[in-house]
Tab-separated table of C-alpha atoms in Angstrom:
chain	number	residue	atom	x	y	z
A	1	ARG	CA	38.187	-17.204	4.763
A	2	VAL	CA	38.773	-19.734	7.470
A	3	ASN	CA	39.926	-18.961	10.995
A	4	CYS	CA	39.572	-21.603	13.321
A	5	PRO	CA	41.388	-22.818	16.414
A	6	GLU	CA	44.312	-25.090	16.869
A	7	TYR	CA	41.884	-28.263	16.824
A	8	LEU	CA	41.045	-27.746	13.227
A	9	PRO	CA	43.932	-29.839	11.672
A	10	ALA	CA	42.864	-33.001	13.667
A	11	ILE	CA	39.847	-33.150	11.360
A	12	VAL	CA	40.659	-31.339	8.039
A	13	ASP	CA	43.509	-32.883	5.918
A	14	ASN	CA	43.876	-34.368	2.223
A	15	GLY	CA	44.211	-30.294	0.922
A	16	VAL	CA	40.812	-29.347	1.785
A	17	VAL	CA	42.079	-26.406	4.109
A	18	ALA	CA	45.081	-26.089	6.078
A	19	VAL	CA	45.851	-23.831	9.237
A	20	ASP	CA	48.613	-23.415	11.301
A	21	ASN	CA	48.739	-23.765	15.268
A	22	GLN	CA	47.906	-20.278	15.410
A	23	GLY	CA	44.672	-20.803	13.514
A	24	GLU	CA	45.753	-18.374	10.787
A	25	GLU	CA	44.579	-19.495	7.002
A	26	GLU	CA	47.478	-21.057	5.344
A	27	GLU	CA	46.361	-22.819	2.323
A	28	ILE	CA	42.992	-22.535	0.164
A	29	LEU	CA	41.505	-25.458	-1.527
A	30	ASN	CA	42.010	-25.428	-5.341
A	31	VAL	CA	39.178	-27.494	-6.812
A	32	ASN	CA	40.957	-27.496	-10.291
A	33	GLU	CA	43.849	-29.222	-8.685
A	34	LEU	CA	41.740	-31.479	-6.316
A	35	PHE	CA	39.896	-32.998	-9.306
A	36	ASP	CA	42.557	-32.389	-12.063
A	37	PHE	CA	40.059	-31.384	-14.777
A	38	GLY	CA	42.701	-30.780	-17.180
A	39	SER	CA	41.928	-28.440	-20.089
A	40	ASN	CA	38.837	-28.904	-22.231
A	41	ASN	CA	40.781	-29.656	-25.782
A	42	SER	CA	43.551	-32.021	-25.786
A	43	GLN	CA	46.316	-31.330	-28.251
A	44	GLU	CA	45.400	-34.286	-30.428
A	45	GLU	CA	41.606	-32.565	-30.847
A	46	GLN	CA	43.385	-29.019	-31.309
A	47	GLN	CA	45.552	-30.677	-34.372
A	48	GLN	CA	42.153	-32.105	-35.770
A	49	GLN	CA	40.632	-28.669	-35.761
A	50	GLN	CA	43.416	-27.115	-37.458
A	51	GLN	CA	43.309	-29.884	-40.075
A	52	GLN	CA	39.709	-29.540	-40.523
A	53	SER	CA	39.870	-25.613	-40.747
A	54	THR	CA	38.783	-24.677	-44.546
A	55	THR	CA	40.845	-21.791	-44.466
A	56	THR	CA	44.466	-21.393	-43.713
A	57	THR	CA	45.584	-18.179	-41.989
A	58	SER	CA	48.502	-16.674	-40.900
A	59	THR	CA	48.383	-14.278	-38.051
A	60	THR	CA	50.520	-11.132	-37.936
A	61	THR	CA	50.255	-8.971	-34.549
A	62	THR	CA	49.519	-5.361	-35.070
A	63	THR	CA	49.678	-2.855	-32.013
A	64	ALA	CA	46.581	-0.538	-32.086
A	65	THR	CA	45.301	1.796	-29.648
A	66	THR	CA	42.098	0.387	-27.958
A	67	THR	CA	39.940	1.276	-24.861
A	68	ALA	CA	38.717	-2.116	-24.143
A	69	VAL	CA	39.934	-5.680	-24.221
A	70	VAL	CA	38.798	-7.636	-27.580
A	71	THR	CA	38.480	-11.356	-27.935
A	72	PRO	CA	40.778	-12.994	-30.633
A	73	ASN	CA	38.944	-15.000	-33.128
A	74	ASN	CA	41.362	-16.689	-35.509
A	75	ASN	CA	38.902	-19.533	-37.225
A	76	ILE	CA	37.466	-17.072	-40.019
A	77	ASN	CA	33.842	-18.210	-40.720
A	78	PRO	CA	33.843	-19.554	-44.048
A	79	TYR	CA	30.309	-19.100	-44.755
A	80	ASN	CA	30.737	-15.039	-44.380
A	81	GLU	CA	30.919	-14.179	-47.911
A	82	ALA	CA	31.959	-10.633	-46.660
A	83	LEU	CA	35.508	-12.362	-45.766
A	84	LEU	CA	36.264	-12.844	-49.444
A	85	THR	CA	36.145	-9.227	-50.165
A	86	VAL	CA	36.552	-7.189	-47.395
A	87	CYS	CA	40.387	-6.678	-48.123
A	88	ASN	CA	39.992	-5.912	-51.506
A	89	GLY	CA	41.759	-2.672	-52.169
A	90	LYS	CA	42.166	-1.668	-48.528
A	91	SER	CA	45.239	-0.778	-47.023
A	92	ALA	CA	47.285	-2.627	-44.284
A	93	GLY	CA	45.431	-2.452	-41.003
A	94	PHE	CA	42.077	-3.238	-39.146
A	95	HIS	CA	38.929	-2.774	-41.135
A	96	GLU	CA	35.169	-3.567	-40.145
A	97	LEU	CA	33.786	-6.949	-41.231
A	98	PRO	CA	30.282	-6.358	-42.870
A	99	THR	CA	27.216	-8.068	-41.655
A	100	THR	CA	28.158	-7.973	-38.261
A	101	PHE	CA	26.656	-5.120	-36.525
A	102	CYS	CA	30.078	-3.743	-36.447
A	103	LYS	CA	30.700	-6.236	-33.680
A	104	GLN	CA	33.847	-7.992	-35.772
A	105	TYR	CA	36.759	-6.580	-37.478
A	106	VAL	CA	39.617	-8.067	-39.577
A	107	SER	CA	43.078	-7.388	-39.910
A	108	CYS	CA	44.354	-6.727	-43.897
A	109	ILE	CA	47.484	-7.548	-45.129
A	110	ASP	CA	48.322	-7.380	-49.198
A	111	GLY	CA	44.561	-7.392	-49.599
A	112	LYS	CA	43.959	-10.574	-47.764
A	113	VAL	CA	42.368	-11.353	-44.498
A	114	SER	CA	44.920	-12.278	-42.067
A	115	SER	CA	42.884	-12.596	-38.859
A	116	THR	CA	39.500	-11.902	-37.516
A	117	GLN	CA	38.725	-10.253	-33.910
A	118	THR	CA	35.086	-10.197	-31.970
A	119	CYS	CA	34.471	-7.117	-29.626
A	120	ALA	CA	32.994	-8.131	-26.245
A	121	ASP	CA	29.865	-7.054	-25.316
A	122	SER	CA	28.556	-3.418	-25.111
A	123	LEU	CA	31.441	-2.826	-27.591
A	124	VAL	CA	31.703	-2.353	-31.414
A	125	PHE	CA	34.528	-1.662	-33.964
A	126	ASP	CA	35.710	1.889	-33.990
A	127	PRO	CA	37.905	2.689	-37.179
A	128	ASN	CA	38.874	5.823	-35.475
A	129	ILE	CA	40.881	4.176	-32.798
A	130	GLN	CA	41.628	0.715	-34.700
A	131	GLY	CA	39.975	-1.236	-32.133
A	132	CYS	CA	36.888	-1.868	-29.990
A	133	ASN	CA	34.893	1.041	-28.249
A	134	TRP	CA	31.890	1.427	-26.138
A	135	GLU	CA	28.616	1.325	-28.503
A	136	ASN	CA	27.271	4.805	-27.598
A	137	LEU	CA	30.670	6.240	-28.860
A	138	VAL	CA	30.695	4.754	-32.263
A	139	GLU	CA	28.121	5.427	-35.280
A	140	CYS	CA	27.568	2.098	-36.592
A	141	THR	CA	25.652	1.744	-39.889
A	142	ASP	CA	26.237	-1.980	-40.535
A	143	THR	CA	22.711	-3.316	-40.841
A	144	GLY	CA	23.580	-7.098	-40.124
A	145	PRO	CA	23.672	-10.319	-42.099
A	146	PRO	CA	21.458	-11.039	-44.773
A	147	PRO	CA	18.411	-13.551	-44.060
A	148	PRO	CA	20.204	-16.899	-43.555
A	149	THR	CA	20.425	-19.471	-46.179
A	150	LYS	CA	19.783	-23.156	-45.031
A	151	GLN	CA	23.056	-24.917	-44.800
A	152	PRO	CA	23.582	-28.513	-45.962
A	153	THR	CA	23.056	-30.928	-43.269
A	154	LYS	CA	25.965	-33.045	-42.422
A	155	LEU	CA	25.740	-36.688	-42.470
A	156	PRO	CA	26.797	-38.642	-39.298
A	157	THR	CA	30.197	-40.367	-39.764
A	158	LYS	CA	30.969	-43.553	-38.092
A	159	ASN	CA	33.816	-43.579	-35.928
A	160	PRO	CA	36.718	-45.601	-37.146
A	161	THR	CA	37.173	-49.170	-36.185
A	162	ALA	CA	40.173	-50.902	-35.334
A	163	THR	CA	42.112	-52.054	-38.192
A	164	GLU	CA	45.779	-53.556	-38.990
A	165	ASP	CA	48.279	-51.485	-39.798
A	166	GLU	CA	51.141	-52.291	-42.448
A	167	GLU	CA	52.905	-54.260	-39.793
A	168	GLY	CA	49.862	-56.587	-39.169
A	169	GLN	CA	49.324	-55.312	-35.705
A	170	GLN	CA	45.890	-54.049	-34.873
A	171	ALA	CA	45.889	-50.242	-34.862
A	172	LYS	CA	44.475	-48.714	-31.553
A	173	PRO	CA	41.003	-46.655	-32.040
A	174	PRO	CA	41.388	-42.899	-31.418
A	175	VAL	CA	41.294	-41.903	-27.518
A	176	SER	CA	38.415	-39.736	-26.484
A	177	SER	CA	39.656	-36.496	-24.474
A	178	ALA	CA	36.126	-35.854	-23.178
A	179	LEU	CA	35.737	-35.031	-19.556
A	180	PRO	CA	34.555	-38.053	-17.185
A	181	PRO	CA	30.672	-37.450	-16.700
A	182	PRO	CA	29.603	-35.170	-13.892
A	183	ASP	CA	29.130	-36.531	-10.420
A	184	ASN	CA	25.469	-35.366	-9.858
A	185	ARG	CA	25.338	-36.891	-6.441
A	186	LYS	CA	24.259	-34.518	-3.696
A	187	ALA	CA	27.054	-32.733	-1.797
A	188	THR	CA	25.595	-34.291	1.436
A	189	THR	CA	26.414	-37.842	0.141
A	190	LYS	CA	29.935	-36.976	-0.695
A	191	VAL	CA	30.109	-35.342	2.725
A	192	TYR	CA	29.092	-38.347	4.530
A	193	GLU	CA	31.413	-40.352	2.641
A	194	TRP	CA	34.377	-38.348	3.365
A	195	LEU	CA	33.496	-38.468	7.048
A	196	ASP	CA	33.218	-42.053	6.942
A	197	GLY	CA	36.452	-42.401	5.632
A	198	ARG	CA	38.049	-40.883	8.697
A	199	LYS	CA	35.732	-42.265	11.457
A	200	GLN	CA	38.540	-43.481	13.491
A	201	PRO	CA	40.603	-40.340	13.609
A	202	LEU	CA	37.766	-38.349	14.739
A	203	ASN	CA	36.651	-40.603	17.494
A	204	ASP	CA	40.528	-40.640	18.592
A	205	GLN	CA	41.160	-36.966	17.805
A	206	VAL	CA	38.005	-35.114	18.272
A	207	PHE	CA	35.359	-36.727	19.898
A	208	GLN	CA	37.912	-36.606	23.185
A	209	SER	CA	37.018	-35.354	26.697
A	210	THR	CA	39.318	-34.771	29.375
A	211	THR	CA	39.089	-35.510	33.392
A	212	LYS	CA	39.656	-32.764	35.741
A	213	ASP	CA	43.242	-34.255	36.258
A	214	GLY	CA	43.827	-33.581	32.554
A	215	VAL	CA	43.423	-37.536	31.419
A	216	GLN	CA	41.793	-37.688	27.910
A	217	TYR	CA	39.016	-40.430	27.356
A	218	ARG	CA	36.548	-41.434	24.691
A	219	SER	CA	33.682	-39.173	24.939
A	220	TYR	CA	30.623	-40.643	26.703
A	221	TRP	CA	28.172	-38.166	25.195
A	222	PHE	CA	29.591	-37.032	21.971
A	223	GLN	CA	29.958	-39.898	19.466
A	224	TYR	CA	30.917	-40.071	15.886
A	225	ASN	CA	27.393	-42.064	14.942
A	226	ASP	CA	25.351	-39.581	16.786
A	227	PHE	CA	27.021	-36.984	15.198
A	228	ILE	CA	26.282	-38.414	11.833
A	229	LYS	CA	22.820	-38.958	12.930
A	230	ALA	CA	22.267	-35.149	13.911
A	231	LEU	CA	23.610	-33.998	10.556
A	232	LYS	CA	21.372	-36.239	8.591
A	233	VAL	CA	18.564	-35.018	10.736
A	234	SER	CA	19.368	-31.184	10.355
A	235	ASN	CA	19.315	-31.786	6.553
A	236	GLY	CA	16.594	-34.196	6.148
A	237	ASP	CA	18.936	-36.688	4.764
A	238	ASP	CA	17.144	-39.241	7.283
A	239	GLY	CA	13.758	-38.908	5.534
A	240	SER	CA	12.016	-36.704	8.547
A	241	ILE	CA	11.889	-33.566	6.508
A	242	THR	CA	9.450	-33.994	3.488
A	243	SER	CA	9.572	-29.867	2.772
A	244	SER	CA	11.865	-28.321	0.263
A	245	SER	CA	13.205	-26.177	3.038
A	246	SER	CA	15.481	-29.217	4.146
A	247	SER	CA	14.968	-27.959	7.841
A	248	ILE	CA	12.972	-29.474	10.619
A	249	THR	CA	11.648	-25.787	11.713
A	250	GLY	CA	10.656	-25.073	8.032
A	251	ASN	CA	13.064	-22.165	7.693
A	252	PRO	CA	16.089	-22.506	5.470
A	253	LYS	CA	18.244	-20.893	7.739
A	254	HIS	CA	17.968	-23.679	10.534
A	255	SER	CA	19.624	-26.600	8.286
A	256	PHE	CA	23.517	-27.167	8.743
A	257	TYR	CA	25.050	-26.242	5.285
A	258	LEU	CA	26.760	-29.014	3.598
A	259	GLY	CA	26.745	-27.486	0.180
A	260	ASN	CA	23.951	-26.994	-2.266
A	261	LYS	CA	25.207	-28.666	-5.049
A	262	GLY	CA	27.651	-31.541	-5.424
A	263	TYR	CA	30.666	-29.970	-6.107
A	264	GLU	CA	30.144	-27.371	-2.971
A	265	TRP	CA	30.646	-30.534	-0.598
A	266	GLU	CA	34.197	-29.003	0.183
A	267	TYR	CA	32.431	-26.094	1.679
A	268	GLY	CA	30.366	-28.464	3.802
A	269	ILE	CA	33.737	-30.063	5.209
A	270	VAL	CA	34.845	-26.676	6.396
A	271	ASN	CA	31.757	-26.035	8.152
A	272	ILE	CA	31.665	-29.025	9.923
A	273	ALA	CA	35.322	-28.355	11.008
A	274	ALA	CA	34.667	-24.802	12.108
A	275	PHE	CA	31.802	-26.453	14.028
A	276	LEU	CA	33.580	-29.287	15.469
A	277	ALA	CA	36.503	-27.065	16.592
A	278	HIS	CA	34.151	-24.633	18.668
A	279	ALA	CA	32.430	-27.907	20.097
A	280	MET	CA	35.706	-29.203	21.221
A	281	THR	CA	36.318	-26.157	23.626
A	282	SER	CA	32.956	-25.488	24.591
A	283	SER	CA	31.553	-28.927	24.929
A	284	ILE	CA	33.030	-32.047	23.935
A	285	LYS	CA	36.031	-31.479	26.211
A	286	HIS	CA	34.057	-31.436	29.319
A	287	ASP	CA	31.842	-34.190	28.324
A	288	ALA	CA	28.765	-31.898	28.762
A	289	CYS	CA	26.000	-30.504	26.614
A	290	ASP	CA	24.697	-28.308	29.293
A	291	GLU	CA	25.807	-25.510	31.180
A	292	TYR	CA	27.292	-27.027	34.313
A	293	HIS	CA	28.849	-25.974	37.747
A	294	THR	CA	32.093	-24.206	37.165
A	295	GLU	CA	32.313	-21.491	40.034
A	296	GLN	CA	32.891	-22.515	43.222
A	297	ASN	CA	33.355	-21.165	46.873
A	298	THR	CA	31.334	-17.939	45.981
A	299	ASP	CA	29.998	-17.519	49.604
A	300	LEU	CA	32.420	-15.042	51.270
A	301	ASP	CA	30.750	-15.778	54.717
A	302	ALA	CA	31.227	-19.570	54.456
A	303	ALA	CA	33.861	-21.189	56.469
A	304	LYS	CA	36.196	-22.901	54.297
A	305	THR	CA	39.601	-24.393	54.297
A	306	PRO	CA	42.283	-24.799	51.442
A	307	GLY	CA	41.199	-27.369	49.042
A	308	ASP	CA	37.541	-27.251	49.474
A	309	GLU	CA	35.045	-27.410	46.459
A	310	PHE	CA	31.634	-25.882	47.267
A	311	TYR	CA	29.321	-25.372	44.131
A	312	ALA	CA	26.503	-23.356	45.099
A	313	ILE	CA	23.342	-24.764	44.063
A	314	SER	CA	21.905	-21.323	42.991
A	315	ASN	CA	24.553	-21.537	40.312
A	316	SER	CA	21.591	-22.687	37.957
A	317	CYS	CA	20.449	-18.913	38.281
A	318	GLY	CA	23.880	-17.402	37.232
A	319	GLN	CA	27.392	-17.700	37.683
A	320	TYR	CA	30.156	-15.500	37.772
A	321	GLY	CA	27.925	-12.752	38.737
A	322	LEU	CA	25.401	-13.027	36.362
A	323	ASN	CA	21.528	-13.385	37.136
A	324	TYR	CA	19.745	-15.216	34.436
A	325	ALA	CA	16.383	-14.102	35.409
A	326	ASP	CA	17.442	-10.546	34.208
A	327	PHE	CA	18.457	-11.572	30.484
A	328	HIS	CA	16.188	-10.106	27.907
A	329	CYS	CA	16.060	-10.621	24.237
A	330	LYS	CA	16.908	-7.963	21.905
A	331	GLU	CA	14.157	-5.528	20.651
A	332	GLU	CA	13.838	-7.293	17.202
A	333	GLU	CA	13.790	-10.748	19.140
A	334	LYS	CA	11.025	-9.630	21.705
A	335	HIS	CA	8.630	-12.111	20.237
A	336	MET	CA	10.659	-15.086	21.247
A	337	GLU	CA	11.118	-14.076	24.855
A	338	CYS	CA	9.457	-15.950	27.491
A	339	LYS	CA	8.302	-14.870	30.863
A	340	VAL	CA	9.898	-16.083	33.901
A	341	ASP	CA	7.942	-18.984	35.423
A	342	LYS	CA	8.521	-19.279	39.117
A	343	ASN	CA	6.856	-22.546	39.290
A	344	LEU	CA	8.934	-24.041	36.611
A	345	LYS	CA	10.746	-27.499	37.289
A	346	LEU	CA	13.532	-28.312	35.005
A	347	GLN	CA	16.801	-30.283	35.447
A	348	ALA	CA	19.751	-30.325	32.806
A	349	THR	CA	20.805	-33.405	31.357
A	350	THR	CA	24.353	-33.553	31.473
A	351	SER	CA	27.324	-32.514	33.903
A	352	LEU	CA	30.806	-33.025	34.689
A	353	LEU	CA	31.723	-37.008	35.273
A	354	TYR	CA	33.855	-37.696	37.913
A	355	PRO	CA	33.550	-38.961	41.287
A	356	SER	CA	31.711	-36.505	43.821
A	357	ALA	CA	30.904	-34.242	40.700
A	358	PRO	CA	28.403	-31.715	40.902
A	359	PRO	CA	24.767	-32.759	39.862
A	360	PRO	CA	23.220	-30.983	36.707
A	361	LEU	CA	22.151	-27.579	37.118
A	362	SER	CA	18.112	-27.352	37.939
A	363	CYS	CA	15.598	-25.019	38.840
A	364	ARG	CA	12.330	-25.399	41.284
A	365	PRO	CA	10.224	-23.035	43.042
A	366	ARG	CA	10.868	-22.251	46.663
A	367	SER	CA	8.554	-24.162	49.135
A	368	VAL	CA	7.980	-24.251	52.895
A	369	SER	CA	10.565	-27.498	53.314
A	370	GLU	CA	13.232	-25.726	51.241
A	371	SER	CA	13.529	-21.753	51.683
A	372	TYR	CA	16.987	-21.710	50.852
A	373	THR	CA	19.495	-23.398	48.732
A	374	GLY	CA	22.841	-24.904	50.101
A	375	TYR	CA	25.924	-26.114	48.160
A	376	TRP	CA	27.432	-29.100	46.596
A	377	ASP	CA	30.547	-30.740	48.725
A	378	ALA	CA	32.635	-31.942	45.981
A	379	THR	CA	35.498	-32.308	48.296
A	380	GLY	CA	34.526	-34.878	50.870
A	381	THR	CA	30.648	-35.888	51.050
A	382	GLY	CA	30.024	-35.621	47.398
A	383	LYS	CA	26.657	-34.586	48.402
A	384	GLU	CA	24.137	-31.308	48.642
A	385	MET	CA	24.698	-29.490	52.212
A	386	ILE	CA	21.664	-27.541	53.155
A	387	VAL	CA	22.866	-26.459	56.486
A	388	PHE	CA	22.439	-22.765	55.760
A	389	PRO	CA	21.750	-20.550	52.809
A	390	TYR	CA	24.761	-20.467	50.478
A	391	GLU	CA	24.963	-17.873	48.087
A	392	ASN	CA	26.183	-17.925	44.639
A	393	SER	CA	28.275	-15.157	43.020
A	394	PHE	CA	25.144	-12.805	42.498
A	395	GLY	CA	23.895	-13.251	45.961
A	396	ARG	CA	21.296	-15.553	45.418
A	397	THR	CA	20.159	-18.557	47.501
A	398	ASP	CA	17.379	-20.095	45.805
A	399	THR	CA	16.814	-21.511	42.220
A	400	GLU	CA	13.215	-20.323	41.583
């Protein structure tokens, strides 16, 4: 079941999945309708099968009390000699067909076989209820068929060639109703083809960022070509992964699911849709891959005027009352936890893109020349101001 934000219709169409603006599921993909497989046998083939049947039968529907569903089988096997005599002297109704381990029974009418029936797995014919019943409830004495006899080998027949009909026109050869050969390409190949056919809509509607004034523009950090490259890297389709796990870490869980088999490629499309819908709200909209400065004017003791946008440099250590140094992994993930390194120097790659925007978040140890951190003035100077210790919402004045 899919439950995606309102952005999903921008990237999923053609009946793969449809959602309304509230994100509720509206339509589920019907694979048979999508590929129009049709039936296995055409009407012409069914007529040919009826003409080739060696025994002409008429079916009479008889109501009987049964405890399980049976599978009808009206094509009487001409090689089962028991069919020739099973109804001799028998009353109208259902009777066990010998040599079938009680798995089959026939309908007798006027001493002749009208139809045959086959019980499903774990069921056998029960004369007491005139139908199929569980094996453990029936005492079957049928020992099965006699040793098989070798049947004559059928010689191959040539397909009819085009001939002229009575009017002198060339007759058309019979049309085969066989299904087209299966598409054995990898699911990822089909996914990439589907995406390539929608490159322009994806760039125009998905990979779009917004300025702080609400103006949309083509994202600088999020591009279609880079996204496709990342998908191929995560699935080993770029040749970088030689193991069978299709994961750059060696763990199959660390690959982006695009369908394990060719016919599962639609699930890969839905997975991409959900991923991009989340990315649009969390990253693409802001044109930033990393966390960036969002909380402003956090030092309540600092003088400020209406319209000021002061961002504490110590936001790198936590925003909205959080202190990232206090975060710990769950007990089952403790082995992946890193100890706090107060000597670590690290800077994010991305931040908001507009004139006088605050810089990427960074961390660095305290020093004699910098015993505290200040704030970034996004209103006037567009610079870092280290005039006095400026607190973030947790009260920190450092990035150690």
